[in-house]
Amino acid sequence: MIKNILLEIGTEEIPSRFLPDILDTLEETARNDLTAARIPFKSLSAFATPRRIALAVRDTEDRQQDLVSTFKGPAWSAAFDANGNPTRAAQGFAKSKGVSIDRLVPAEVDGVRYACAEVSEPGGKSLDILADLLPALIRKLVFPKNMFWDDPTVRFARPIRWILAMADSEVIPFEYGGIKSGNTTTGHRFMGARKIVINDAAGFMDKLYDNYVILDQDKRRQKMLAGIASLEKDLDGSVELDPEIINENLYLVEYPVPFFGSFNRKYLDIPEEVLTTSMKKNQKYFSVRGRNGKLVPFFVGVSNNLASNMDVVREGNERVLRARLEDAAFFWAEDLKNPLAANVDKLKNIVYQEKLGTLYEKVASTRELALWLCTEMDKKDLIPVVDRAAFLAKADLVTSMVYEFPELQGVMGREYALRNGEPDRVAKAIYDQYLPKAAGSELPGDIPGALLGLSERAFIIVNCHKAGLEPTGSQDAYGLRRAARCINEIIWGLGLDVDMSRLFAQSAGTVSEQDEVLGKVLAFFSQRLLVQVKEKGYGHELAALAISVTGHRPLQVLRFLEVFSKIQGSTWFTNLVTAAVRVRNILARSGGESSVEVDPSLFSKDGEKDLFGEITRIVPLVDDSLAKQDWNALAGNLAELSPHVTRFFDDVLVMDPDDRVRANRIALLGMCSSLFLKVGDVGVLKGA
């Protein structure tokens, strides 16, 4: 038994953004490679700091598992005669596989008994296998950006400086990129030893810790957060623990040392988002809020060096942040010299996309679409707000602040609009148009911004399809899938009953779904809608039925699913679905729906009279439920119909010998089928 297998790849500093994904890749690849190599193990873990990537495998067998292969030979009847004696076919097969005749065993394949041979290949020493497996494993680590050596098969994110590879106390010998594996590593760049000899893999983590390297990212995170928590007591405030900045700092340091610094209060006059963005983007700092929830002039950073005088570290970071905030204050003052509306004409000089025109043209189209949507949704009272917000929607994109911090688009539009005296709802709509920024994130807080966001995303989806820029495979350069997702999240989150087919048609300039572009857009949107409702836990068949019934109204799709998912397992609905399938099959076998009108005078059974009467009564009710999108009422209509359909099949023989009676009953089933199809093809739910 090998207690610990250890691989450490020592490098120059790897960008922090590369490391989380490469850890997942390393664990998955190592697990697959060890399994494929028939080397059993108890557990494995991957670790990373900016200067090293490591893999630890625990409790591994010192030899591979034997490989047992089964080979199929001749049929058993051809391998042995009636007396059980081996034939020449059996002897030849056994000899070719290197086994004796008595090792042949019968095995049935597709109903035929064959003579089979089990051949066992002894496993090799795990150390020998690992000497080939580990360099191959390193070669499989592909980063977003790679550096290449003289050998084109050798690549890594940054130059490799050392490789440690051990099985307990023994080195696993191999070479990669001109570096030979060994049993030495390096401590922290500033606080640890330059060379550390590892005598046994079991003590590796402790030796690194003694040299100021916390290899385990989970323990490194704990130390970092504990240090930040202790600083909060001194600051008498709350540190904003942005998950993105936590992860970035986590992979920027090997030994986290949180510290705090301060900045001049005058910078608090700048919008909060500017301050926090400047801290996060440039310096990876955490902002601090006081007990009143407002920003205070402090920040928390994470150093990779436990300096003898942390005041020097603090002062250096304060000096750097002061320069950044001074730039931000300058941009803020300069941008305020001109009203936001003065920037709109500048959008004529910015090409949105070569095939789609300028940003100014996009704004004009989105504005027109948003005003149409106000009327469409009977929200004409919002037209003044939406019109002004749409006009100013992208004016902040040409400001100095957004040029420096693109992620502040919308935020700065809101702030500049407020400083220019624009109404609060206009300013809020300029910000809200970008929400949600990611799946499951903040939604627009008011209707005008939501209408702007829906209109812009509809414009993008339609016009990218017009220009042939639709997504292909995993490629979605213009974010159309994200745009469709955001449309649905906005509609669901704010309860907006938008018919997206009409919005898309308005954007496309057509009212016909036969239009090629509109057809593609609706098919694309339906597919994205299907994906999202399935993510909410609804089955594929019911989700597809909901979309077919409700059209392209995402809010109604969700409401339909909420109602019908509750009744899907009920006895009456199951019976109705079974009946729908039976109706469809009978009509298919009889050549489709009959052109014959139903003649009630030909009814002889109570079941057919009863069904005809119920269908006649219920059709207008179903039509009314569908028109009002009243899914509870529709479910009630179907519940009333179900026992009548069941009774029909219990009482009536459809394929009556009398041609007229048979045709009349098929016509009745045609009526039933037409009613079912108003609710979609409910038969697809059979077995769902």
XYZ file of C-alpha atoms in Angstrom:
688
model
C 0.000 0.000 0.000
C 1.244 3.469 -0.903
C -0.128 5.879 1.698
C 0.557 9.137 -0.165
C 1.255 9.965 -3.790
C 2.232 13.586 -4.304
C 2.736 15.706 -7.410
C 3.711 19.382 -7.180
C 4.371 21.570 -10.218
C 6.293 24.683 -9.174
C 5.982 27.660 -11.474
C 6.315 31.391 -11.856
C 3.159 33.258 -10.807
C 0.074 31.916 -12.585
C -2.827 34.375 -13.109
C -5.369 33.856 -10.357
C -8.288 33.544 -12.789
C -6.735 30.390 -14.313
C -6.564 28.377 -11.115
C -10.141 27.470 -10.044
C -10.926 25.778 -13.360
C -7.562 24.035 -13.580
C -8.146 22.481 -10.148
C -11.365 20.907 -11.400
C -9.583 19.709 -14.535
C -6.699 18.227 -12.560
C -8.973 16.319 -10.180
C -11.205 14.958 -12.923
C -8.325 14.008 -15.232
C -6.317 12.369 -12.450
C -9.340 10.379 -11.301
C -10.042 9.185 -14.839
C -6.396 8.372 -15.619
C -5.824 6.413 -12.414
C -9.035 4.465 -12.956
C -8.097 3.730 -16.558
C -4.648 2.597 -15.385
C -6.319 0.207 -12.901
C -4.675 1.872 -9.901
C -7.272 1.948 -7.095
C -7.124 4.774 -4.540
C -9.145 6.004 -1.593
C -9.241 9.739 -2.333
C -7.514 12.505 -4.247
C -7.419 16.294 -3.943
C -5.991 19.129 -6.023
C -4.474 22.308 -4.587
C -3.148 25.543 -6.030
C -1.408 28.768 -5.104
C -0.034 31.311 -7.585
C 3.340 29.489 -7.555
C 2.360 25.832 -7.470
C -0.278 23.304 -8.490
C -0.395 20.045 -6.559
C -2.186 16.710 -6.500
C -2.413 14.435 -3.454
C -3.626 10.829 -3.806
C -4.197 8.749 -0.693
C -4.140 5.012 0.014
C -3.131 3.600 -3.353
C -2.366 -0.044 -4.101
C 1.285 -0.662 -4.900
C 0.332 -2.774 -7.920
C -2.207 -2.372 -10.670
C -5.285 -4.537 -10.554
C -5.000 -7.546 -12.854
C -6.634 -7.100 -16.227
C -9.142 -9.880 -16.896
C -10.363 -10.035 -20.505
C -13.048 -12.360 -21.845
C -12.755 -13.508 -25.460
C -15.600 -15.060 -27.400
C -14.711 -18.153 -29.409
C -16.679 -20.603 -31.508
C -20.213 -21.665 -30.670
C -20.259 -24.179 -27.824
C -21.817 -26.789 -30.107
C -18.901 -26.331 -32.537
C -16.279 -26.345 -29.786
C -17.368 -29.623 -28.149
C -18.932 -32.708 -29.676
C -21.946 -34.603 -28.332
C -19.698 -36.489 -25.872
C -18.195 -33.294 -24.526
C -14.852 -33.754 -26.244
C -13.102 -30.640 -27.574
C -13.044 -30.209 -31.309
C -10.188 -28.765 -33.341
C -12.037 -25.413 -33.221
C -11.889 -25.408 -29.413
C -8.236 -26.493 -29.380
C -7.238 -23.784 -31.839
C -9.122 -21.080 -29.937
C -7.640 -22.140 -26.574
C -4.118 -22.202 -28.034
C -4.545 -18.722 -29.593
C -5.489 -17.307 -26.197
C -2.808 -19.164 -24.262
C -5.203 -21.114 -22.045
C -5.877 -24.785 -21.509
C -9.056 -26.442 -22.819
C -10.445 -26.798 -19.305
C -10.317 -22.975 -18.932
C -12.963 -22.524 -21.626
C -16.361 -21.619 -20.211
C -19.792 -21.295 -21.841
C -21.372 -17.857 -22.123
C -24.635 -16.884 -23.789
C -24.583 -13.967 -26.272
C -27.816 -13.031 -28.065
C -29.322 -16.401 -27.249
C -26.351 -18.419 -28.537
C -23.897 -20.308 -26.254
C -20.256 -19.674 -27.073
C -16.984 -21.059 -25.776
C -15.196 -18.189 -24.058
C -11.743 -17.751 -22.592
C -10.903 -15.541 -19.635
C -7.342 -14.272 -19.916
C -5.716 -12.589 -16.929
C -2.882 -10.117 -17.372
C -0.991 -9.434 -14.118
C -0.853 -5.793 -13.077
C 2.459 -3.916 -13.053
C 4.027 -1.921 -10.227
C 2.152 1.294 -9.567
C 5.386 3.306 -9.396
C 6.328 2.244 -12.904
C 2.891 3.189 -14.215
C 2.935 6.549 -12.412
C 6.268 7.455 -13.987
C 4.435 7.547 -17.325
C 1.029 8.689 -16.071
C 2.120 11.862 -14.227
C 3.914 13.641 -17.106
C 0.978 12.726 -19.348
C -1.319 14.233 -16.721
C 0.660 17.504 -16.707
C 0.442 17.616 -20.495
C -3.351 17.466 -20.270
C -3.582 20.660 -18.203
C -4.651 23.277 -20.732
C -4.975 26.905 -19.625
C -6.832 29.809 -21.308
C -3.383 31.026 -22.374
C -0.389 28.701 -22.613
C 3.356 29.111 -22.992
C 5.180 26.640 -25.250
C 8.654 25.117 -25.018
C 10.988 23.967 -27.807
C 9.027 20.721 -27.775
C 5.570 21.694 -29.133
C 3.930 19.029 -26.935
C 5.198 20.790 -23.785
C 3.055 23.690 -22.610
C 1.990 25.331 -19.385
C 0.558 28.633 -18.169
C 3.936 29.866 -16.895
C 7.504 28.508 -16.878
C 7.892 25.419 -14.697
C 10.707 25.783 -12.155
C 10.526 22.483 -10.285
C 8.554 19.236 -10.140
C 8.150 17.217 -6.963
C 6.782 13.697 -7.455
C 6.774 11.179 -4.622
C 5.198 7.950 -3.477
C 5.646 8.015 0.293
C 9.437 8.420 0.623
C 10.347 7.380 -2.911
C 10.741 9.732 -5.878
C 8.646 8.934 -8.959
C 11.171 9.571 -11.736
C 10.210 11.364 -14.951
C 10.981 14.519 -16.914
C 8.711 17.209 -18.309
C 9.795 20.337 -20.177
C 13.430 19.676 -19.337
C 12.687 19.522 -15.585
C 13.427 16.275 -13.754
C 11.148 15.269 -10.921
C 12.633 15.124 -7.451
C 11.913 15.474 -3.745
C 12.603 19.198 -3.288
C 10.242 22.144 -3.203
C 10.400 25.859 -2.413
C 8.834 27.863 0.385
C 7.243 31.310 0.270
C 9.086 33.675 -2.066
C 9.826 36.223 0.686
C 9.446 34.365 3.978
C 10.305 30.711 3.267
C 13.369 28.618 2.481
C 14.625 28.522 -1.101
C 15.064 24.751 -0.999
C 13.093 22.289 1.112
C 13.842 18.571 1.019
C 10.767 16.357 1.452
C 11.730 13.014 2.951
C 8.205 11.662 3.072
C 5.107 12.838 1.227
C 3.083 12.635 4.449
C 4.927 15.651 5.870
C 4.729 17.799 2.732
C 1.886 20.121 3.815
C 3.414 20.739 7.250
C 6.812 21.568 5.769
C 5.225 24.080 3.419
C 3.232 25.637 6.247
C 6.430 26.024 8.277
C 7.728 27.990 5.292
C 4.654 30.240 4.994
C 2.839 28.405 2.235
C -0.756 27.315 2.922
C -1.269 24.928 0.038
C -4.872 23.948 0.778
C -7.040 26.734 -0.679
C -9.856 25.994 1.789
C -7.540 26.540 4.774
C -6.084 29.588 3.058
C -9.595 30.984 2.667
C -10.345 30.314 6.363
C -7.228 32.171 7.450
C -7.998 35.097 5.151
C -11.605 35.440 6.320
C -10.633 35.071 9.968
C -8.079 37.870 9.544
C -10.659 40.111 7.871
C -13.163 39.397 10.651
C -10.638 40.478 13.283
C -10.051 43.751 11.395
C -13.768 44.543 11.475
C -13.504 45.029 15.226
C -10.846 47.710 14.755
C -12.795 49.377 11.952
C -16.122 49.290 13.803
C -17.703 48.478 10.458
C -18.620 45.679 8.107
C -16.302 44.514 5.317
C -18.120 43.820 2.034
C -17.022 40.296 1.195
C -17.446 40.219 -2.560
C -17.120 36.503 -3.555
C -15.247 37.410 -6.729
C -12.634 39.413 -4.826
C -12.333 36.699 -2.188
C -11.509 34.135 -4.878
C -9.124 36.466 -6.650
C -7.189 37.192 -3.467
C -7.278 33.512 -2.564
C -5.199 32.650 -5.641
C -2.996 35.756 -5.500
C -1.327 34.798 -2.225
C 0.305 31.782 -0.585
C 0.063 33.147 2.949
C -2.787 35.671 3.332
C -2.192 38.631 5.615
C -5.251 40.949 5.697
C -4.630 44.612 6.521
C -6.671 47.796 6.411
C -5.970 51.276 5.096
C -7.816 54.560 4.744
C -8.454 57.269 2.175
C -9.557 60.894 2.213
C -13.208 61.476 3.068
C -13.573 63.847 0.136
C -13.742 60.860 -2.197
C -17.011 59.794 -0.555
C -18.690 62.494 -2.648
C -18.151 60.261 -5.684
C -20.909 57.648 -6.299
C -20.371 54.529 -4.204
C -20.157 52.224 -7.211
C -17.213 54.221 -8.557
C -15.305 53.836 -5.286
C -16.021 50.145 -4.861
C -15.280 49.375 -8.513
C -11.987 51.249 -8.353
C -11.017 49.317 -5.220
C -12.037 45.950 -6.637
C -10.919 46.236 -10.236
C -7.534 47.838 -9.745
C -6.405 46.778 -6.293
C -8.562 43.772 -5.298
C -9.568 45.569 -2.093
C -12.701 45.078 -0.014
C -14.778 48.160 0.782
C -16.067 48.864 4.297
C -19.477 50.076 5.439
C -20.323 51.737 8.721
C -23.188 50.789 10.987
C -25.501 53.069 8.988
C -24.817 51.017 5.859
C -22.876 53.766 4.104
C -19.314 53.525 2.840
C -16.640 54.723 5.223
C -13.135 55.870 4.157
C -11.417 52.547 4.813
C -10.504 49.519 2.736
C -9.201 46.027 3.460
C -6.507 44.397 1.368
C -4.754 41.028 1.480
C -0.969 40.968 1.434
C 1.201 37.997 0.543
C 3.859 39.106 2.984
C 3.857 39.195 6.770
C 6.117 42.238 6.879
C 7.929 43.242 10.042
C 6.312 46.666 9.694
C 2.816 46.375 8.251
C 2.482 50.166 8.407
C 4.778 50.339 5.399
C 2.526 47.924 3.522
C -0.543 49.954 4.490
C 0.975 53.274 3.446
C 2.095 51.904 0.099
C -1.385 50.614 -0.675
C -2.989 53.871 0.467
C -0.720 55.780 -1.892
C -1.700 53.598 -4.843
C -5.432 53.806 -4.065
C -5.221 57.583 -3.632
C -3.942 57.903 -7.200
C -6.765 55.704 -8.483
C -9.436 57.657 -6.630
C -7.969 60.949 -7.768
C -8.388 59.783 -11.370
C -11.973 58.758 -10.661
C -12.721 62.151 -9.069
C -11.285 63.869 -12.152
C -13.445 61.790 -14.513
C -16.519 62.524 -12.393
C -15.919 66.284 -12.455
C -15.151 66.348 -16.189
C -18.201 64.307 -17.155
C -20.487 66.587 -15.137
C -19.389 69.608 -17.179
C -21.718 68.486 -19.997
C -25.322 67.296 -19.641
C -25.931 63.632 -20.441
C -28.188 64.555 -23.376
C -25.251 66.279 -25.089
C -23.589 62.874 -25.487
C -26.383 61.316 -27.543
C -25.162 62.660 -30.909
C -21.708 61.210 -30.193
C -23.236 57.744 -30.458
C -23.433 58.309 -34.233
C -19.669 57.812 -34.343
C -19.708 54.454 -32.553
C -20.340 51.348 -34.631
C -22.416 48.881 -32.625
C -21.765 46.047 -35.054
C -20.608 46.269 -38.638
C -23.772 44.646 -39.998
C -26.119 46.355 -37.536
C -25.114 50.001 -37.792
C -24.199 52.576 -35.176
C -25.057 52.716 -31.524
C -27.206 55.766 -32.276
C -29.296 53.714 -34.718
C -29.642 50.925 -32.182
C -30.852 53.404 -29.552
C -33.414 54.842 -31.984
C -34.763 51.370 -32.820
C -34.893 50.298 -29.173
C -36.650 53.547 -28.248
C -39.313 52.990 -30.894
C -39.779 49.389 -29.750
C -40.075 50.385 -26.073
C -42.744 52.999 -26.874
C -44.680 50.382 -28.867
C -44.434 48.021 -25.899
C -45.909 50.683 -23.590
C -48.989 50.826 -25.809
C -49.105 47.058 -26.312
C -49.128 46.448 -22.560
C -51.620 49.223 -21.857
C -49.049 51.284 -19.972
C -49.393 54.533 -21.918
C -48.924 56.515 -18.713
C -45.277 55.386 -18.759
C -44.573 56.731 -22.243
C -42.955 60.039 -21.099
C -40.618 58.204 -18.711
C -39.766 55.426 -21.164
C -39.253 57.889 -24.032
C -36.782 60.039 -22.098
C -34.957 57.052 -20.580
C -34.667 55.386 -23.994
C -33.237 58.592 -25.477
C -30.560 58.800 -22.746
C -30.077 55.031 -22.366
C -26.571 54.803 -23.857
C -25.370 58.369 -23.427
C -23.049 57.409 -20.579
C -21.059 55.077 -22.863
C -19.067 58.038 -24.190
C -18.181 59.428 -20.742
C -14.651 59.273 -19.361
C -15.789 57.270 -16.344
C -17.402 54.476 -18.370
C -14.429 54.450 -20.735
C -12.218 53.732 -17.698
C -14.729 51.413 -15.994
C -16.980 49.781 -18.639
C -18.765 47.768 -15.949
C -20.266 51.037 -14.672
C -22.460 51.521 -17.761
C -25.966 52.244 -16.553
C -24.706 53.137 -13.093
C -23.079 56.310 -14.388
C -26.033 57.013 -16.671
C -28.266 56.967 -13.602
C -25.914 59.176 -11.563
C -25.308 61.724 -14.305
C -29.053 61.847 -15.066
C -29.836 62.592 -11.427
C -27.193 65.338 -11.324
C -28.702 66.771 -14.526
C -32.116 67.033 -12.880
C -33.784 64.173 -14.748
C -36.781 62.551 -12.970
C -35.904 59.707 -10.594
C -37.818 57.118 -12.672
C -35.910 58.131 -15.795
C -32.581 57.777 -14.003
C -33.599 54.452 -12.495
C -34.726 53.128 -15.891
C -31.306 53.950 -17.374
C -29.758 51.732 -14.698
C -32.444 49.038 -14.705
C -32.181 48.415 -18.474
C -29.025 46.330 -17.874
C -30.591 44.082 -15.247
C -30.251 41.204 -14.683
C -26.529 41.216 -15.360
C -26.247 37.485 -14.726
C -28.584 34.538 -14.234
C -30.405 34.843 -10.931
C -29.048 38.329 -10.153
C -30.855 41.608 -9.393
C -33.900 42.335 -11.572
C -35.187 45.752 -12.703
C -36.859 47.526 -9.818
C -39.399 49.390 -11.930
C -41.438 48.797 -15.108
C -39.837 51.477 -17.387
C -36.380 49.949 -17.060
C -37.828 46.479 -17.592
C -39.516 47.603 -20.832
C -36.247 49.130 -22.028
C -34.378 45.928 -21.206
C -36.938 43.737 -22.988
C -36.898 45.986 -26.063
C -33.124 46.109 -26.363
C -32.732 42.364 -25.976
C -35.499 41.703 -28.499
C -33.720 44.061 -30.915
C -30.432 42.206 -30.429
C -31.986 38.756 -30.949
C -33.921 39.743 -34.072
C -31.230 41.799 -35.760
C -28.445 39.316 -35.090
C -30.610 36.649 -36.744
C -31.217 39.029 -39.639
C -27.475 39.524 -40.031
C -26.689 35.813 -39.779
C -25.024 36.238 -36.381
C -27.094 33.665 -34.505
C -25.407 31.250 -32.051
C -23.742 28.130 -33.425
C -22.896 25.198 -31.160
C -21.152 26.525 -28.063
C -20.384 29.873 -29.743
C -22.607 32.836 -28.901
C -20.495 35.894 -29.640
C -23.354 38.378 -29.273
C -24.921 36.861 -26.167
C -28.268 35.929 -27.706
C -28.821 33.014 -25.334
C -28.106 35.301 -22.395
C -30.480 37.908 -23.840
C -33.290 35.330 -24.137
C -32.643 34.140 -20.571
C -32.788 37.700 -19.256
C -36.062 38.363 -21.111
C -37.680 35.402 -19.384
C -36.271 36.299 -15.975
C -37.562 39.867 -16.276
C -41.019 38.701 -17.382
C -41.268 36.125 -14.601
C -39.768 38.336 -11.921
C -41.986 41.352 -12.616
C -45.082 39.419 -13.730
C -45.210 41.038 -17.193
C -47.526 39.255 -19.620
C -45.618 39.997 -22.841
C -46.366 38.177 -26.074
C -42.809 37.832 -27.340
C -43.944 36.779 -30.815
C -45.528 40.225 -31.262
C -42.494 42.019 -29.822
C -40.146 40.092 -32.107
C -42.435 40.709 -35.084
C -42.501 44.425 -34.318
C -38.714 44.475 -34.184
C -38.435 42.442 -37.389
C -40.943 44.657 -39.208
C -43.260 41.785 -40.094
C -46.485 40.286 -38.800
C -46.104 36.893 -40.487
C -44.585 33.937 -38.694
C -43.861 32.582 -42.178
C -41.192 35.256 -42.481
C -37.893 33.355 -42.465
C -36.148 35.572 -39.909
C -39.120 35.699 -37.537
C -39.529 31.929 -37.813
C -35.906 31.401 -36.812
C -36.210 33.873 -33.952
C -39.344 32.220 -32.548
C -37.794 28.745 -32.823
C -34.655 29.997 -31.062
C -36.643 31.695 -28.304
C -38.907 28.682 -27.766
C -35.859 26.470 -27.309
C -34.318 28.842 -24.746
C -37.664 29.071 -22.942
C -37.885 25.280 -22.846
C -34.399 25.050 -21.335
C -35.245 27.547 -18.604
C -38.531 25.999 -17.517
C -36.870 22.579 -17.401
C -34.247 24.117 -15.089
C -37.144 24.941 -12.769
C -37.839 21.219 -12.468
C -40.638 20.728 -14.996
C -40.513 17.678 -17.249
C -39.666 18.022 -20.922
C -43.035 16.826 -22.241
C -45.150 19.044 -19.976
C -42.878 22.040 -20.643
C -43.115 21.521 -24.405
C -46.915 21.224 -24.113
C -47.072 24.473 -22.130
C -45.110 26.345 -24.787
C -47.254 24.933 -27.602
C -50.471 25.997 -25.824
C -49.440 29.439 -24.595
C -47.439 30.547 -27.612
C -44.530 32.827 -26.833
C -45.847 34.295 -23.595
C -43.313 33.247 -20.941
C -45.478 34.348 -18.026
C -48.359 32.166 -19.226
C -45.989 29.250 -19.828
C -45.007 29.357 -16.179
C -48.579 29.759 -14.956
C -49.732 26.849 -17.142
C -46.980 24.670 -15.682
C -47.805 25.661 -12.118
C -51.412 24.475 -12.632
C -50.868 21.387 -14.775
C -47.874 20.034 -12.843
C -50.219 19.691 -9.845
C -52.827 17.683 -11.748
C -50.464 15.658 -13.939
C -50.427 12.692 -11.571
C -54.161 12.676 -10.824
C -56.257 9.699 -11.909
C -58.647 11.709 -14.077
C -55.810 13.424 -15.945
C -53.953 10.144 -16.468
C -57.184 8.651 -17.874
C -57.609 11.678 -20.143
C -54.060 11.395 -21.479
C -54.579 7.659 -22.115
C -57.814 8.437 -23.933
C -56.094 11.134 -26.021
C -53.489 8.609 -27.147
C -56.211 6.071 -27.920
C -58.185 8.643 -29.951
C -55.062 9.600 -31.896
C -54.215 5.962 -32.651
C -57.746 5.051 -33.783
C -57.903 8.064 -36.080
C -54.473 7.236 -37.490
C -55.512 3.641 -38.226
C -58.767 4.766 -39.846
C -57.048 7.237 -42.149
C -57.424 10.404 -40.117
C -60.395 12.485 -39.080
C -63.586 11.807 -41.037
C -65.041 14.490 -43.286
C -68.461 13.220 -42.247
C -70.488 15.478 -39.959
C -71.519 13.856 -36.684
C -75.131 12.687 -36.909
C -76.656 12.348 -33.418
C -79.531 10.285 -34.862
C -77.073 7.427 -35.466
C -76.119 7.200 -31.797
C -77.312 3.976 -30.172
C -75.156 3.897 -27.054
C -75.442 6.156 -24.025
C -71.656 6.614 -24.034
C -71.563 8.251 -27.474
C -74.618 10.409 -26.786
C -73.075 11.493 -23.519
C -69.662 12.339 -25.071
C -71.195 14.306 -27.953
C -73.268 16.367 -25.550
C -70.304 17.045 -23.272
C -67.997 18.082 -26.141
C -70.686 20.389 -27.522
C -71.113 21.954 -24.086
C -67.445 22.223 -23.198
C -65.888 23.564 -26.453
C -66.951 27.195 -25.859
C -65.802 26.921 -22.237
C -62.366 25.673 -23.333
C -62.162 28.433 -25.965
C -62.996 31.007 -23.301
C -60.405 29.575 -20.869
C -57.733 29.655 -23.567
C -58.614 33.183 -24.622
C -58.392 34.389 -21.020
C -55.309 32.245 -20.341
C -57.222 30.921 -17.314
C -55.377 27.669 -16.710
C -57.287 26.727 -13.573
C -60.543 26.997 -15.510
C -59.048 24.970 -18.369
C -57.999 22.249 -15.955
C -61.543 22.262 -14.595
C -62.961 21.915 -18.123
C -60.741 18.916 -18.814
C -61.609 17.365 -15.466
C -65.293 17.537 -16.421
C -64.606 15.982 -19.830
C -62.426 13.099 -18.623
C -65.092 10.699 -17.257
C -67.198 11.101 -20.414
C -64.280 10.053 -22.629
C -63.556 7.093 -20.348
C -67.239 6.047 -20.417
C -67.287 6.245 -24.229
C -64.476 3.730 -24.580
C -66.043 1.489 -21.941
C -69.471 1.441 -23.659
C -68.821 1.881 -27.364
C -67.204 -0.247 -30.050
C -65.810 2.338 -32.467
C -65.222 -0.069 -35.364
C -68.872 -1.073 -35.710
C -69.674 -3.425 -38.624
C -72.164 -0.860 -39.944
C -70.240 1.565 -42.168
C -72.407 4.578 -41.327
C -72.261 3.957 -37.558
C -68.502 3.402 -37.722
C -67.954 6.605 -39.745
C -70.156 8.538 -37.343
C -68.200 7.336 -34.313
C -64.876 8.175 -36.011
C -66.266 11.655 -36.712
C -67.148 11.957 -33.013
C -63.588 11.020 -32.094
C -62.452 13.659 -34.570
C -64.433 16.223 -32.564
C -62.782 14.906 -29.406
C -59.343 15.105 -31.027
C -59.950 18.691 -32.134
C -60.855 19.584 -28.573
C -57.718 17.917 -27.228
C -55.551 19.750 -29.743
C -56.826 23.084 -28.489
C -54.878 22.172 -25.366
C -51.948 20.811 -27.366
C -50.968 17.219 -27.930
C -51.696 15.987 -24.408
C -50.900 12.465 -25.605
C -47.185 13.290 -25.341
C -47.608 13.144 -21.559
C -48.285 9.401 -21.694
C -45.648 7.830 -19.472
C -44.064 11.215 -18.687
